[in-house]
Amino acid sequence: MAARRAWLSRSGASLLAGLTCGVVAAPAFAAPAQHFAIARGDLAQALNAFSRQADVPVMTLADIRNRTSQGVSGVLTPEQALNRLIAGQNLRAVAAGGGFVLREAPPPSPPPAVVRRATPPEPAIELDTVVVTGFRETLLHARDLKRRATGDTEVILAEDIAAFPDLNLAESLQRVPGMTISRDTGEGRQIALRGLGPDFTRAQLNGMEVSASTASGMDNRGSVSRTRAFDYSIFASELFNKVTVWKSYAVDQDEGGIGGTVALRTAKPFDYPGDKLAFSAKGLTNSATRTVSPRVAALVSRRWGDLGALVSVAYSENDANEYGYRNWGWTPVTFGAANVAATVDPVVANRLINATGAGRVVAPMAESYSTWFDHRTRLGVTASLQYEPGTRVKLGADLLYGRLSNDRDEFSLAAAGDNPLTGDVKGTQRLRGAVIQGNSLVQADYSGGVDLRTEHKRSEDTTVFLQAAINGEIQAADKLRLRGMAGYSKSDFEGPVFDKIFLQASDKAFSYDLRGGKAVNTYGFDPIDPAQWSLMRADTREDQVINQFTTGRFDVDYQAAPTLSIEGGAQYKSFRNDGYTRRGRSDYPTGTSAAQAVKELVFQKSPRLYIVGDVDATFARLGVNRDLSTADDLPGSDFSITEKTWSAYLMMRAHGETLGKTWRGDLGLRYYDTDLTSDGLVNTGVQTRPAVIHGRYDGVLPALNLAVDLGPSVVGRLSINRNISRPSLADLRVAGNVNSAPFGGTITSGNPNLRPFLADAIEGTIETYQGRAGYFAVSVFYKRMASFITTATSAVTYGSTGYPLQFLAPGNGPDTIYTFVRPVNGDGASIKGLELAWQRDFTFLPAPFDKLGFVGNVTRAAGRSNAIVDGQSVMLDLFQLSRWTSNATLYYETPRWGARISSAYRSGYLDSAGGNGSIGTGYLASNNIDLAAHYNTTGGLRIVLEGVNLTDEPITQYSDITEKRLTARTVSGRTFTLGVTYEF
């Protein structure tokens, strides 16, 4: 029977990062076709080459010694290629567990004695070419990759990434079971996996660990991300054709990711059977900005026999406007008797004036209307070379360049002037009405005495990411394979512009009301009247964060027996993080002769209009110094962390059959040794002086992964392992940091003597595969973390900290209360959870509903740790842990058109221990709805429509787990793209 050959393009709507391969009409496990090149010769050697090229396990239950193979060459499915390899050797291949088992072929049956009737010949199937594209096929192939894996693995292929309405790579990853993302200015930024935050998940790019930093436009979200976490917003999703998420640990992986590892892979020339050229062009708009910006990408790949080269480019611009209401935080307050009018309820007035300790009222600070506009530009370029002269040698080189630029204007109208609402009320303010709920002052009405201020900030920042890596593989002998990799990556974040102008309106009536989930401010004057505003202050700031990785590794794979291989290797990895924050400040008290600000009306979408200062014009008029130096370093910000790690591992991979059940597994040990150098400025009580602290830690990490084919369509998995996560960069710094403000402030310091997180984990999975229709999986996991790093937070007088008084804000003194935050090794913590995943094509429904399909998952996780808040020990959920997360996509697909809609839900979670009168701070639950639709024209052109955040889901932050005090609530609008894709 002639074979039917179907080419499968998985690049989907963008058609840029796809991996083109084929599928047979009815394969054993829907395996795609690919190019095989296996020379004739010893059968055992040929089977080893086949297993590597097909990326599938082959278990031999027959004696294959002294047997030969005729070899195979061409584009075939793994099943076809394997059958050709064993042709004439009296063997048969049986598909099992995503791989194959070789058995002795049964003797041929004798011919029947009597032929009752002639059997008509089977009609030949003509060789033809069929172009198959679609979301459904990539889901199927990703499912089969998951099935063939030994540990718990999730795979996203190019169609999933490029064709779904994802503004960046972070948004693509939120489809993975157990994966959640944090958002900023309308886009995903960082990820959390199974309840563990970004610092617990390693990012790996083309085989080596990487890190990168960006910045948020909102102070409440931490501004610059100087952490170990990778900011996935740097890259467009079109640059990648495969993402693998390893939830379970194996010792051939780098140590350091208790949560898991996200392995990103850019396209390679040998991913395609021949030359390839593709492009995509889209226009993007947002309901909050009303502008249209471009999103384009292109890929070209060429093959010259054994040599291949590929280049891809993705470029986009995007205008985003996030706006809403925010408080700087919440703090216990005490009112002076003269500041409370007789119109205030006596019970309320008594609490405001006389309450102490736990009875003190907690009030919001600097109640603000805020908006920030960002013009974001993203550029990504990849280049790849591959040289494969035959099957014994493979060489490759990869380059990746990424650039993310933000150009922001940010505005706010806050009760934060010289007489602010940011702490104790004992100045000119006069309260005439108030409402207390619990311990929270949720409504307050001031008849006068409140000084308000507006803020206009202009900021520009850029992250440049560069990676270069080379890799090679040599089949040194029939049973010996050598592999090596060396690479370097650098992420350079620079924020050279961070300029602010503050204007003040003095002695005004003001009120706020936070009841009922709403936030409303009322002003006793017209905020758009320029005459009401005078110059208050000018700020400048500069930031830089540099992350660098240098990695080299060498691996050996020895085939000790047909069912057993022994792997080992050594690795050297150097990581360095450097950075600083510099600030300058000029105050202009009311009544001075300083030139006044150049004023303008806020010019972006905002909850209300008000007057702000024109930054550039005002700086020019005042002659503000924008050229900062080391003398302007913010205390605690100028530090560097260097880690040098040597590691080695030994692992056995085996497969076999026991009690009629085929199985595959790996067992091994990994040893690591890390030298740490923490270098920075530490406070001596009189001045800051440089200090360097060296540290070292090592350990052994065991891991076992086992997959058993419990039935023809059922796979069971068990993983038991130990892994570490290194402390966060800020936690390891020598330096201390003083953040002074009119209401007091916060002091944070590091602890270079922290031990790493150490976790013992066990997880099990049952997966049921339903032919080509889908699969269902149930997973349970448990991780026990020793030496869990937590935060000690306490309210202390500034004078007791030892920091110099020169760091204090005007009006503060040694007795001003500051929040003191520092990391400590806690008693440990644990996390456990249940995960369900389901994928199904509804082919059982009558037409036209048989083209429907569904893919979804839900994860329930629980984990708590001890934290010290205001001197008290409390148990809190782990930071970044959402107890419930889910993703669901309903799709409909025909050869001509398709559409799908997706939901990504994340329950509320904490981001800090809180303090200063509040236990815990965090985010409320969110649910984002996205859609995508496409139409394939007869000429190969695809028209694509996409929508992101269709419900304009708000981001809501709160303070205190009991009272849920509003910290911020913002929206960023709905985003739509319309465009075309084409490949040839």
PDB file of C-alpha atoms in Angstrom, residues 90-92 104-112:
ATOM      1  CA  ASN A  90      11.933 -11.389  12.029  1.00  0.00           C
ATOM      2  CA  LEU A  91      11.003  -8.623  14.494  1.00  0.00           C
ATOM      3  CA  ARG A  92       7.841  -6.667  15.088  1.00  0.00           C
ATOM      4  CA  GLU A 104      10.256 -11.575  18.023  1.00  0.00           C
ATOM      5  CA  ALA A 105       7.795 -11.837  15.154  1.00  0.00           C
ATOM      6  CA  PRO A 106       5.413 -14.832  15.410  1.00  0.00           C
ATOM      7  CA  PRO A 107       5.829 -17.558  12.802  1.00  0.00           C
ATOM      8  CA  PRO A 108       3.671 -17.066   9.711  1.00  0.00           C
ATOM      9  CA  SER A 109       0.313 -18.788   9.725  1.00  0.00           C
ATOM     10  CA  PRO A 110      -0.100 -21.683   7.243  1.00  0.00           C
ATOM     11  CA  PRO A 111      -2.197 -20.882   4.205  1.00  0.00           C
ATOM     12  CA  PRO A 112      -5.800 -22.033   4.337  1.00  0.00           C
TER      13      PRO A 112
END
